[in-house]
């Protein structure tokens, strides 16, 4: 029997997770690029598979640059895949934003990526492919996205209470006549993130936390996601992709107490733009469980290559803290066999978080 | 209403074939130019062409040429385009893209808000775009001063035609929101 594979990629800014419950059924969750190429496509090809044949689901957990870079390229190539995104995007306001992509000042803000996705889906739908086969499909709380004989994929968020807030935020972001063009920033997008739970018949469960955070309102955030988890009677996960790059806001007690096993394999990706995770975050995560914690790359990043002396001196005077945003990055590959044994491979810059990093 | 004399001072004169240059050149001549075919209201009066008699030249003395004063200039060594990511009480963080060497990857940097001029301070918001230039300012006398200059960009506003694209998206893709699909 083939092992279940979970691969997490993180070059410093950006995240992509691949789930392969079967060799012929790959699920791409979010996207990032390395050297301009979506890591998902490159990796699946390197494994000897044709993404067009084996990728069956492409899921964009939320609308943030570091989670959807290259997702339109992934969908274009994966002609057998359905596209899923947060139900928070299911609004005329979001379509209007996507429609404004060509006229936006900054083209790298995400609405261009979503506009491309919508164009691809529109072309496929125009050829008569049904929505159920191509999307967009909308993920929200307590929804079974995939039901196969040997596994199911559930979404545990966003909650209904979150959707209203999200639609209001999109309405504020819609361009207005004579208002200045600015780079778009969806501040509450993390609230709309899709938490995923893969439950297999024989290889246990996997929890992907996306960027969901804790909210004081129990009808939103992790408390609501936990209600969804409990309501469906889902099993604890042996592998957990940590929410929101290990931030304090993503560290909900419910996750560690009830949603993951006591000795899980814990996987992290950094987000260098916000210096996540910090040393305190890593300490807290390690203390929360008795398993092993891994990260795809150093959260602090590397120093940029030196420039000429005149330039370096001036730059140091003006900005003392500079780090490269992205590096080639690493991959964490977890393989779970039917007997429950798990192996973790650290590829590239990935490493296990030990006492040295948290000292 | 502008007079012909005002037009001589440099304003374009759409009423004349050849435009202002033909008139301006003519004005330098001691005798009035031929104004055949010029509309009457544009013809200069006699007094506008009156040139006083020059004084007789007795001798020419060669004076040393005055030193050439070149304007101040800026020799650019390095430039980044920045996008503000986060604004704190005293600092802001930004993503920097190297415009001088585009093969370099983007960097994350932190700046003191004091580095931004008062004129631009209100523009420091998440998503704002700025240029960070480093170079030498060279004074007219040749003195070189190394400087760092941060200038925030004032972005254009959304126009009606911009918004038309956005509105059409709902018409084209709106069916995807439908439950029945």
Short mmCIF file of C-alpha atoms in Angstrom, two decimals:
data_model
loop_
_atom_site.label_atom_id
_atom_site.label_comp_id
_atom_site.label_asym_id
_atom_site.label_seq_id
_atom_site.Cartn_x
_atom_site.Cartn_y
_atom_site.Cartn_z
CA UNK A 1 0.00 0.00 0.00
CA UNK A 2 1.31 3.44 -0.92
CA UNK A 3 2.22 5.79 1.91
CA UNK A 4 0.35 9.03 2.46
CA UNK A 5 2.57 11.97 1.53
CA UNK A 6 2.45 15.47 3.00
CA UNK A 7 4.96 17.95 1.57
CA UNK A 8 5.34 21.50 2.85
CA UNK A 9 7.36 24.12 0.95
CA UNK A 10 8.40 27.51 2.31
CA UNK A 11 11.07 29.76 0.79
CA UNK A 12 10.88 32.44 3.52
CA UNK A 13 7.80 34.21 2.24
CA UNK A 14 5.25 31.91 0.65
CA UNK A 15 3.78 28.55 1.38
CA UNK A 16 2.58 25.53 -0.52
CA UNK A 17 1.38 22.19 0.83
CA UNK A 18 0.88 19.03 -1.20
CA UNK A 19 -1.25 16.15 -0.02
CA UNK A 20 -1.12 12.85 -1.84
CA UNK A 21 -3.51 10.39 -0.20
CA UNK A 22 -3.07 8.23 -3.33
CA UNK A 23 -0.42 8.37 -6.06
CA UNK A 24 -3.14 9.31 -8.56
CA UNK A 25 -4.79 11.90 -6.33
CA UNK A 26 -2.80 15.01 -5.46
CA UNK A 27 -4.19 18.03 -3.69
CA UNK A 28 -2.37 21.37 -4.04
CA UNK A 29 -3.01 23.71 -1.11
CA UNK A 30 -1.81 27.26 -1.81
CA UNK A 31 1.12 28.14 -4.00
CA UNK A 32 4.51 29.79 -3.97
CA UNK A 33 7.29 30.02 -6.51
CA UNK A 34 10.98 29.31 -6.47
CA UNK A 35 12.97 30.69 -9.42
CA UNK A 36 9.70 31.84 -10.94
CA UNK A 37 8.18 28.36 -11.10
CA UNK A 38 5.35 27.17 -8.84
CA UNK A 39 6.96 24.66 -6.49
CA UNK A 40 3.96 22.33 -6.72
CA UNK A 41 4.33 21.81 -10.48
CA UNK A 42 8.08 21.35 -10.32
CA UNK A 43 7.91 18.84 -7.47
CA UNK A 44 5.09 16.71 -8.91
CA UNK A 45 6.92 16.53 -12.24
CA UNK A 46 10.16 15.61 -10.47
CA UNK A 47 8.29 12.71 -8.87
CA UNK A 48 7.53 11.42 -12.35
CA UNK A 49 3.87 12.45 -12.44
CA UNK A 50 2.00 14.60 -14.90
CA UNK A 51 0.28 17.39 -12.91
CA UNK A 52 -2.43 17.52 -15.57
CA UNK A 53 -3.39 13.95 -14.74
CA UNK A 54 -2.82 13.57 -11.00
CA UNK A 55 -3.73 16.94 -9.47
CA UNK A 56 -7.42 16.74 -8.64
CA UNK A 57 -7.92 19.68 -6.31
CA UNK A 58 -6.31 23.12 -6.19
CA UNK A 59 -7.18 25.03 -3.03
CA UNK A 60 -6.42 28.66 -2.25
CA UNK A 61 -6.91 28.94 1.50
CA UNK A 62 -7.10 32.73 1.59
CA UNK A 63 -6.32 35.85 -0.32
CA UNK A 64 -2.79 36.75 0.76
CA UNK A 65 0.21 37.13 -1.52
CA UNK A 66 2.28 34.55 0.29
CA UNK A 67 -0.34 31.84 -0.29
CA UNK A 68 -1.41 32.28 -3.89
CA UNK A 69 1.71 33.24 -5.84
CA UNK A 70 1.54 31.15 -9.01
CA UNK A 71 -1.77 29.47 -8.26
CA UNK A 72 -3.18 30.49 -11.66
CA UNK A 73 -0.23 28.75 -13.37
CA UNK A 74 -0.92 25.66 -11.28
CA UNK A 75 -4.59 25.63 -12.24
CA UNK A 76 -3.83 26.26 -15.92
CA UNK A 77 -1.57 23.21 -16.00
CA UNK A 78 -3.79 20.99 -13.87
CA UNK A 79 -6.66 20.52 -16.29
CA UNK A 80 -8.24 17.75 -14.20
CA UNK A 81 -8.40 19.86 -11.07
CA UNK A 82 -11.24 21.64 -9.35
CA UNK A 83 -10.54 25.03 -7.86
CA UNK A 84 -11.55 25.73 -4.27
CA UNK A 85 -11.30 28.96 -2.35
CA UNK A 86 -12.66 30.53 0.80
CA UNK A 87 -16.40 31.21 0.70
CA UNK A 88 -15.43 34.70 1.87
CA UNK A 89 -14.52 35.46 -1.75
CA UNK A 90 -18.01 34.59 -2.95
CA UNK A 91 -19.23 38.14 -3.45
CA UNK A 92 -19.76 40.67 -6.20
CA UNK A 93 -17.34 42.95 -4.39
CA UNK A 94 -14.54 40.42 -4.77
CA UNK A 95 -15.33 39.93 -8.46
CA UNK A 96 -15.20 43.70 -8.90
CA UNK A 97 -11.79 43.76 -7.23
CA UNK A 98 -10.58 40.96 -9.49
CA UNK A 99 -11.94 42.87 -12.48
CA UNK A 100 -9.88 45.89 -11.50
CA UNK A 101 -6.62 43.90 -11.66
CA UNK A 102 -5.53 45.25 -15.07
CA UNK A 103 -5.93 48.82 -13.86
CA UNK A 104 -4.29 48.43 -10.47
CA UNK A 105 -1.05 50.30 -9.88
CA UNK A 106 0.78 47.38 -8.31
CA UNK A 107 0.25 44.23 -10.35
CA UNK A 108 1.67 41.92 -7.68
CA UNK A 109 -1.04 42.21 -5.13
CA UNK A 110 -3.09 39.08 -5.66
CA UNK A 111 -6.19 40.29 -7.44
CA UNK A 112 -4.34 39.74 -10.71
CA UNK A 113 -3.72 36.14 -9.67
CA UNK A 114 -7.38 35.67 -8.78
CA UNK A 115 -8.47 37.36 -12.01
CA UNK A 116 -6.36 34.83 -13.93
CA UNK A 117 -7.94 31.98 -11.99
CA UNK A 118 -11.43 33.26 -12.82
CA UNK A 119 -10.51 33.60 -16.51
CA UNK A 120 -9.26 29.99 -16.62
CA UNK A 121 -12.42 28.74 -14.94
CA UNK A 122 -14.59 30.87 -17.23
CA UNK A 123 -12.89 29.36 -20.31
CA UNK A 124 -13.42 25.83 -19.00
CA UNK A 125 -17.02 26.51 -18.07
CA UNK A 126 -17.61 27.98 -21.54
CA UNK A 127 -16.59 24.62 -23.00
CA UNK A 128 -19.37 22.99 -21.05
CA UNK A 129 -17.45 21.69 -18.03
CA UNK A 130 -19.73 21.74 -15.00
CA UNK A 131 -19.01 23.85 -11.94
CA UNK A 132 -18.78 20.71 -9.83
CA UNK A 133 -15.84 19.57 -11.95
CA UNK A 134 -13.91 22.79 -12.38
CA UNK A 135 -15.09 25.25 -9.73
CA UNK A 136 -14.98 27.70 -8.28
CA UNK A 137 -16.12 25.74 -5.28
CA UNK A 138 -16.47 27.54 -2.00
CA UNK A 139 -15.01 26.16 1.22
CA UNK A 140 -16.39 27.05 4.63
CA UNK A 141 -17.04 25.47 8.02
CA UNK A 142 -18.06 21.80 8.34
CA UNK A 143 -17.89 21.09 4.62
CA UNK A 144 -16.69 17.85 3.10
CA UNK A 145 -14.81 18.95 0.00
CA UNK A 146 -13.76 15.52 -1.19
CA UNK A 147 -15.35 12.16 -0.46
CA UNK A 148 -13.37 9.20 -1.75
CA UNK A 149 -13.64 5.58 -0.57
CA UNK A 150 -10.29 5.78 1.24
CA UNK A 151 -10.21 9.40 2.43
CA UNK A 152 -12.18 12.58 2.97
CA UNK A 153 -11.08 16.20 2.93
CA UNK A 154 -12.93 18.64 5.17
CA UNK A 155 -12.85 22.40 5.51
CA UNK A 156 -13.37 23.67 9.07
CA UNK A 157 -13.50 27.41 8.34
CA UNK A 158 -14.37 30.22 7.62
CA UNK A 159 -17.41 30.42 9.86
CA UNK A 160 -20.69 32.05 8.83
CA UNK A 161 -20.01 34.97 11.17
CA UNK A 162 -16.73 35.61 9.37
CA UNK A 163 -18.28 35.77 5.91
CA UNK A 164 -20.33 38.89 6.60
CA UNK A 165 -17.29 40.75 7.90
CA UNK A 166 -15.23 39.67 4.92
CA UNK A 167 -17.81 40.89 2.42
CA UNK A 168 -17.86 44.26 4.18
CA UNK A 169 -14.09 44.48 3.95
CA UNK A 170 -14.09 43.72 0.24
CA UNK A 171 -16.70 46.42 -0.26
CA UNK A 172 -14.28 48.90 1.32
CA UNK A 173 -11.45 47.77 -0.95
CA UNK A 174 -13.46 48.17 -4.17
CA UNK A 175 -11.96 51.12 -6.12
CA UNK A 176 -13.95 54.34 -5.99
CA UNK A 177 -13.93 57.13 -8.52
CA UNK A 178 -11.10 59.63 -7.90
CA UNK A 179 -9.76 57.73 -4.90
CA UNK A 180 -5.98 57.23 -5.14
CA UNK A 181 -4.68 53.90 -6.36
CA UNK A 182 -2.92 51.98 -3.64
CA UNK A 183 -1.52 48.56 -3.14
CA UNK A 184 -4.38 46.45 -1.86
CA UNK A 185 -4.11 45.01 1.61
CA UNK A 186 -6.83 42.72 2.90
CA UNK A 187 -6.20 43.05 6.61
CA UNK A 188 -8.77 40.54 7.73
CA UNK A 189 -7.97 37.87 5.18
CA UNK A 190 -6.49 35.55 7.83
CA UNK A 191 -9.91 35.44 9.46
CA UNK A 192 -11.29 33.96 6.24
CA UNK A 193 -8.59 31.29 5.87
CA UNK A 194 -9.66 27.72 5.15
CA UNK A 195 -8.45 25.18 7.71
CA UNK A 196 -8.29 21.71 6.14
CA UNK A 197 -8.53 18.28 7.68
CA UNK A 198 -7.59 15.19 5.68
CA UNK A 199 -8.94 12.01 7.16
CA UNK A 200 -7.86 8.71 5.66
CA UNK A 201 -9.11 5.19 6.28
CA UNK A 202 -5.73 3.66 6.97
CA UNK A 203 -3.13 6.46 7.28
CA UNK A 204 -4.57 8.67 10.00
CA UNK A 205 -5.33 12.39 9.76
CA UNK A 206 -3.57 15.60 8.81
CA UNK A 207 -4.51 19.12 9.92
CA UNK A 208 -3.48 22.17 7.88
CA UNK A 209 -3.93 25.39 9.89
CA UNK A 210 -3.52 27.86 7.01
CA UNK A 211 -3.26 31.35 8.56
CA UNK A 212 -6.31 31.15 10.81
CA UNK A 213 -5.94 33.13 14.03
CA UNK A 214 -7.64 33.29 17.43
CA UNK A 215 -10.57 35.68 17.71
CA UNK A 216 -12.25 36.98 20.85
CA UNK A 217 -15.62 36.30 19.22
CA UNK A 218 -16.21 32.52 19.69
CA UNK A 219 -18.18 32.33 16.44
CA UNK A 220 -15.00 33.15 14.48
CA UNK A 221 -11.39 32.03 14.28
CA UNK A 222 -10.05 28.88 15.92
CA UNK A 223 -12.90 28.47 18.42
CA UNK A 224 -15.36 28.23 15.54
CA UNK A 225 -13.04 25.87 13.61
CA UNK A 226 -12.83 23.63 16.67
CA UNK A 227 -16.64 23.52 16.92
CA UNK A 228 -16.70 22.44 13.29
CA UNK A 229 -14.07 19.74 13.98
CA UNK A 230 -15.94 18.42 17.01
CA UNK A 231 -19.32 18.60 15.28
CA UNK A 232 -18.12 16.30 12.51
CA UNK A 233 -16.49 13.87 14.93
CA UNK A 234 -13.13 14.09 13.17
CA UNK A 235 -10.04 12.25 14.40
CA UNK A 236 -6.98 13.91 15.88
CA UNK A 237 -4.20 14.58 13.43
CA UNK A 238 -0.75 13.03 13.57
CA UNK A 239 0.67 15.75 11.32
CA UNK A 240 -0.06 19.43 11.76
CA UNK A 241 0.97 22.36 9.56
CA UNK A 242 1.09 25.17 12.10
CA UNK A 243 -1.32 28.07 11.64
CA UNK A 244 -0.07 31.52 10.66
CA UNK A 245 3.63 30.72 10.58
CA UNK A 246 3.73 30.00 14.31
CA UNK A 247 2.48 33.37 15.50
CA UNK A 248 1.00 33.76 18.97
CA UNK A 249 -2.34 34.64 17.36
CA UNK A 250 -2.44 31.31 15.58
CA UNK A 251 -1.67 29.30 18.74
CA UNK A 252 -5.09 28.19 19.95
CA UNK A 253 -5.19 25.83 22.97
CA UNK A 254 -7.92 23.76 21.26
CA UNK A 255 -5.47 22.70 18.57
CA UNK A 256 -2.98 21.16 20.98
CA UNK A 257 -5.54 19.85 23.47
CA UNK A 258 -8.03 18.25 21.09
CA UNK A 259 -7.22 18.47 17.38
CA UNK A 260 -3.74 16.93 17.17
CA UNK A 261 -2.25 13.81 18.75
CA UNK A 262 0.03 14.20 21.78
CA UNK A 263 3.12 13.31 19.73
CA UNK A 264 2.46 14.95 16.38
CA UNK A 265 4.77 15.85 13.55
CA UNK A 266 4.63 19.64 13.52
CA UNK A 267 5.53 21.53 10.34
CA UNK A 268 6.22 25.25 10.02
CA UNK A 269 6.90 27.73 7.25
CA UNK A 270 8.46 31.12 8.02
CA UNK A 271 7.06 34.49 7.04
CA UNK A 272 10.06 36.81 7.02
CA UNK A 273 8.08 39.94 6.19
CA UNK A 274 6.78 39.80 9.78
CA UNK A 275 9.73 37.90 11.26
CA UNK A 276 7.65 34.82 12.02
CA UNK A 277 8.13 32.62 13.85
CA UNK A 278 10.21 34.37 16.51
CA UNK A 279 12.23 32.58 19.17
CA UNK A 280 9.38 32.85 21.67
CA UNK A 281 6.98 31.39 19.12
CA UNK A 282 9.25 28.40 18.55
CA UNK A 283 9.61 27.83 22.30
CA UNK A 284 5.86 27.95 22.80
CA UNK A 285 5.19 25.52 19.96
CA UNK A 286 7.80 23.04 21.17
CA UNK A 287 6.35 23.14 24.68
CA UNK A 288 2.81 22.55 23.42
CA UNK A 289 3.41 18.96 22.29
CA UNK A 290 5.71 15.97 22.72
CA UNK A 291 6.45 15.37 19.06
CA UNK A 292 9.04 16.89 16.76
CA UNK A 293 8.90 20.36 15.18
CA UNK A 294 10.33 21.18 11.77
CA UNK A 295 10.61 24.34 9.69
CA UNK A 296 11.28 24.79 5.97
CA UNK A 297 13.79 27.66 6.33
CA UNK A 298 15.44 29.96 8.83
CA UNK A 299 12.83 32.57 9.84
CA UNK A 300 15.46 35.28 10.09
CA UNK A 301 16.60 34.86 6.52
CA UNK A 302 19.98 35.60 5.04
CA UNK A 303 21.82 38.86 4.71
CA UNK A 304 21.77 40.38 1.24
CA UNK A 305 24.97 40.30 -0.83
CA UNK A 306 27.18 43.31 -0.22
CA UNK A 307 27.00 46.32 -2.50
CA UNK A 308 29.75 48.90 -3.01
CA UNK A 309 31.25 50.45 0.13
CA UNK A 310 29.63 53.84 -0.47
CA UNK A 311 26.21 52.28 -0.88
CA UNK A 312 26.59 49.87 2.04
CA UNK A 313 27.68 52.62 4.43
CA UNK A 314 24.72 54.79 3.55
CA UNK A 315 22.26 51.90 3.67
CA UNK A 316 23.45 50.93 7.15
CA UNK A 317 22.93 54.48 8.37
CA UNK A 318 19.35 54.59 7.10
CA UNK A 319 18.19 51.00 7.62
CA UNK A 320 20.08 48.77 10.02
CA UNK A 321 17.82 45.73 9.66
CA UNK A 322 17.79 44.24 6.19
CA UNK A 323 17.23 40.62 5.25
CA UNK A 324 16.56 38.76 2.03
CA UNK A 325 12.85 38.09 1.74
CA UNK A 326 13.15 34.83 -0.12
CA UNK A 327 15.79 32.15 -0.39
CA UNK A 328 15.61 28.94 -2.41
CA UNK A 329 13.91 27.49 0.66
CA UNK A 330 13.26 24.00 1.74
CA UNK A 331 10.79 21.21 1.80
CA UNK A 332 9.52 18.99 4.57
CA UNK A 333 8.28 15.65 3.32
CA UNK A 334 6.30 13.43 5.64
CA UNK A 335 5.47 9.91 4.56
CA UNK A 336 3.01 7.91 6.60
CA UNK A 337 2.74 4.18 6.17
CA UNK A 338 -0.35 2.10 6.80
CA UNK A 339 1.15 0.79 10.05
CA UNK A 340 1.22 4.38 11.32
CA UNK A 341 4.98 4.92 11.14
CA UNK A 342 6.02 8.36 9.92
CA UNK A 343 9.24 9.48 8.33
CA UNK A 344 10.23 13.12 7.88
CA UNK A 345 12.74 14.22 5.24
CA UNK A 346 14.30 17.67 5.45
CA UNK A 347 15.24 18.91 2.01
CA UNK A 348 17.16 22.10 1.14
CA UNK A 349 17.09 24.64 3.96
CA UNK A 350 14.57 22.73 6.08
CA UNK A 351 15.62 21.64 9.56
CA UNK A 352 14.30 20.29 12.85
CA UNK A 353 13.75 22.96 15.46
CA UNK A 354 15.89 22.03 18.46
CA UNK A 355 17.11 23.60 21.62
CA UNK A 356 19.72 25.66 19.74
CA UNK A 357 17.09 27.67 17.85
CA UNK A 358 14.99 28.34 20.92
CA UNK A 359 17.83 29.09 23.37
CA UNK B 1 -6.99 89.15 -24.87
CA UNK B 2 -3.33 88.66 -25.71
CA UNK B 3 -1.55 91.14 -27.93
CA UNK B 4 0.93 90.35 -30.68
CA UNK B 5 3.78 91.58 -28.43
CA UNK B 6 2.83 89.09 -25.75
CA UNK B 7 2.90 86.33 -28.34
CA UNK B 8 6.46 87.40 -29.30
CA UNK B 9 7.45 86.73 -25.73
CA UNK B 10 7.06 83.02 -26.36
CA UNK B 11 3.40 82.06 -26.38
CA UNK B 12 2.48 79.84 -29.30
CA UNK B 13 0.46 81.63 -31.98
CA UNK B 14 -1.85 79.17 -33.64
CA UNK B 15 -3.08 81.89 -36.01
CA UNK B 16 0.18 82.04 -38.06
CA UNK B 17 1.65 79.49 -40.41
CA UNK B 18 5.07 78.48 -39.12
CA UNK B 19 4.13 79.31 -35.53
CA UNK B 20 6.01 81.48 -33.07
CA UNK B 21 9.52 80.70 -34.29
CA UNK B 22 9.04 82.62 -37.53
CA UNK B 23 7.93 85.71 -35.62
CA UNK B 24 10.61 85.43 -32.97
CA UNK B 25 13.39 85.20 -35.55
CA UNK B 26 11.98 88.18 -37.36
CA UNK B 27 11.95 90.22 -34.15
CA UNK B 28 15.75 90.02 -33.93
CA UNK B 29 16.17 91.80 -37.25
CA UNK B 30 16.63 95.57 -37.27
CA UNK B 31 13.93 95.96 -39.88
CA UNK B 32 10.37 94.77 -39.60
CA UNK B 33 9.68 91.43 -41.22
CA UNK B 34 7.33 90.97 -44.07
CA UNK B 35 3.88 90.44 -42.61
CA UNK B 36 2.13 89.75 -45.80
CA UNK B 37 -0.91 87.65 -45.20
CA UNK B 38 -0.92 88.21 -41.43
CA UNK B 39 -4.31 89.09 -40.01
CA UNK B 40 -4.49 92.77 -39.15
CA UNK B 41 -5.10 92.23 -35.43
CA UNK B 42 -1.86 90.29 -35.15
CA UNK B 43 0.38 92.80 -36.94
CA UNK B 44 2.77 94.64 -34.55
CA UNK B 45 2.60 98.39 -34.40
CA UNK B 46 5.52 100.57 -35.53
CA UNK B 47 6.52 101.38 -31.95
CA UNK B 48 6.97 97.70 -31.15
CA UNK B 49 9.68 97.49 -33.82
CA UNK B 50 11.51 100.70 -32.93
CA UNK B 51 15.24 100.01 -32.37
CA UNK B 52 17.36 102.74 -30.78
CA UNK B 53 20.57 103.78 -32.61
CA UNK B 54 23.59 101.86 -31.25
CA UNK B 55 26.52 103.90 -29.77
CA UNK B 56 29.73 103.86 -31.88
CA UNK B 57 32.26 101.18 -30.81
CA UNK B 58 35.71 102.67 -30.03
CA UNK B 59 37.77 99.61 -28.93
CA UNK B 60 37.31 95.95 -27.91
CA UNK B 61 38.94 94.63 -24.71
CA UNK B 62 39.12 90.87 -24.19
CA UNK B 63 37.90 90.04 -20.69
CA UNK B 64 38.58 86.68 -19.00
CA UNK B 65 35.64 84.33 -19.37
CA UNK B 66 33.60 83.96 -16.17
CA UNK B 67 33.84 80.51 -14.55
CA UNK B 68 31.22 78.17 -15.96
CA UNK B 69 28.62 77.45 -13.32
CA UNK B 70 27.16 74.01 -13.86
CA UNK B 71 23.94 73.31 -11.99
CA UNK B 72 23.87 70.98 -8.99
CA UNK B 73 23.55 67.38 -10.05
CA UNK B 74 22.87 63.97 -8.52
CA UNK B 75 24.93 60.90 -9.40
CA UNK B 76 22.74 57.92 -8.61
CA UNK B 77 24.57 54.92 -7.16
CA UNK B 78 21.67 52.80 -6.01
CA UNK B 79 17.90 52.89 -6.18
CA UNK B 80 15.15 50.76 -4.66
CA UNK B 81 11.42 50.73 -5.09
CA UNK B 82 9.83 50.12 -1.71
CA UNK B 83 6.37 49.03 -0.65
CA UNK B 84 5.34 49.76 2.91
CA UNK B 85 4.34 46.60 4.76
CA UNK B 86 3.75 47.80 8.28
CA UNK B 87 3.84 51.14 10.11
CA UNK B 88 4.72 51.39 13.80
CA UNK B 89 4.99 54.38 16.12
CA UNK B 90 8.58 55.22 15.21
CA UNK B 91 9.46 52.85 12.41
CA UNK B 92 8.03 51.27 9.29
CA UNK B 93 8.96 48.08 7.46
CA UNK B 94 9.04 47.75 3.72
CA UNK B 95 9.76 45.34 0.91
CA UNK B 96 12.57 46.64 -1.30
CA UNK B 97 13.10 45.76 -4.92
CA UNK B 98 16.52 46.65 -6.32
CA UNK B 99 16.18 48.81 -9.43
CA UNK B 100 19.92 49.07 -9.98
CA UNK B 101 20.54 45.33 -10.09
CA UNK B 102 17.27 43.60 -10.86
CA UNK B 103 18.79 40.14 -10.53
CA UNK B 104 18.81 40.60 -6.76
CA UNK B 105 15.92 39.25 -4.74
CA UNK B 106 13.60 41.44 -2.72
CA UNK B 107 14.66 42.49 0.77
CA UNK B 108 12.77 43.35 3.92
CA UNK B 109 14.06 46.47 5.66
CA UNK B 110 13.12 48.63 8.59
CA UNK B 111 13.31 52.44 8.54
CA UNK B 112 12.89 55.16 11.12
CA UNK B 113 9.93 57.38 10.27
CA UNK B 114 12.34 60.29 10.74
CA UNK B 115 13.94 59.32 7.44
CA UNK B 116 10.78 60.48 5.67
CA UNK B 117 10.35 64.18 4.98
CA UNK B 118 7.47 66.00 6.67
CA UNK B 119 6.05 66.59 3.21
CA UNK B 120 5.68 62.83 2.62
CA UNK B 121 4.89 61.69 6.17
CA UNK B 122 1.13 61.39 5.60
CA UNK B 123 1.76 59.04 2.70
CA UNK B 124 3.45 56.41 4.89
CA UNK B 125 0.68 53.80 5.00
CA UNK B 126 0.49 50.10 4.29
CA UNK B 127 0.79 49.59 0.55
CA UNK B 128 2.35 53.00 -0.17
CA UNK B 129 5.12 53.04 -2.76
CA UNK B 130 8.38 54.95 -2.39
CA UNK B 131 11.76 55.35 -4.05
CA UNK B 132 14.95 55.13 -2.02
CA UNK B 133 17.86 56.67 -3.87
CA UNK B 134 21.48 56.72 -2.74
CA UNK B 135 24.07 58.75 -4.55
CA UNK B 136 26.33 61.79 -4.61
CA UNK B 137 25.00 65.30 -4.74
CA UNK B 138 27.57 67.36 -6.62
CA UNK B 139 27.43 71.08 -6.02
CA UNK B 140 28.20 73.70 -8.74
CA UNK B 141 31.69 74.02 -7.25
CA UNK B 142 32.23 70.25 -7.53
CA UNK B 143 31.81 69.37 -3.84
CA UNK B 144 30.46 65.83 -3.37
CA UNK B 145 28.08 64.85 -0.60
CA UNK B 146 26.75 61.32 -0.20
CA UNK B 147 23.00 61.41 0.31
CA UNK B 148 20.07 59.09 0.88
CA UNK B 149 16.72 60.29 -0.38
CA UNK B 150 13.33 58.70 0.28
CA UNK B 151 10.46 60.04 -1.80
CA UNK B 152 6.94 58.67 -1.61
CA UNK B 153 4.99 58.32 -4.81
CA UNK B 154 1.70 60.08 -5.24
CA UNK B 155 -0.37 57.53 -7.10
CA UNK B 156 -2.94 58.37 -9.74
CA UNK B 157 -6.65 58.25 -8.96
CA UNK B 158 -9.24 55.79 -10.24
CA UNK B 159 -10.90 57.06 -13.40
CA UNK B 160 -14.28 56.19 -14.92
CA UNK B 161 -12.69 53.99 -17.58
CA UNK B 162 -10.68 52.16 -14.91
CA UNK B 163 -13.87 51.42 -13.03
CA UNK B 164 -15.67 50.23 -16.15
CA UNK B 165 -13.32 47.19 -16.30
CA UNK B 166 -14.06 46.37 -12.71
CA UNK B 167 -17.82 46.60 -13.16
CA UNK B 168 -17.74 44.39 -16.25
CA UNK B 169 -16.18 41.61 -14.18
CA UNK B 170 -19.42 41.11 -12.29
CA UNK B 171 -21.35 40.87 -15.56
CA UNK B 172 -18.90 38.31 -16.97
CA UNK B 173 -18.12 36.20 -13.92
CA UNK B 174 -21.19 36.84 -11.78
CA UNK B 175 -22.76 33.48 -12.70
CA UNK B 176 -20.00 31.76 -10.71
CA UNK B 177 -21.56 33.07 -7.51
CA UNK B 178 -24.84 31.38 -8.31
CA UNK B 179 -25.91 28.52 -6.04
CA UNK B 180 -27.41 26.58 -8.90
CA UNK B 181 -24.08 26.28 -10.73
#
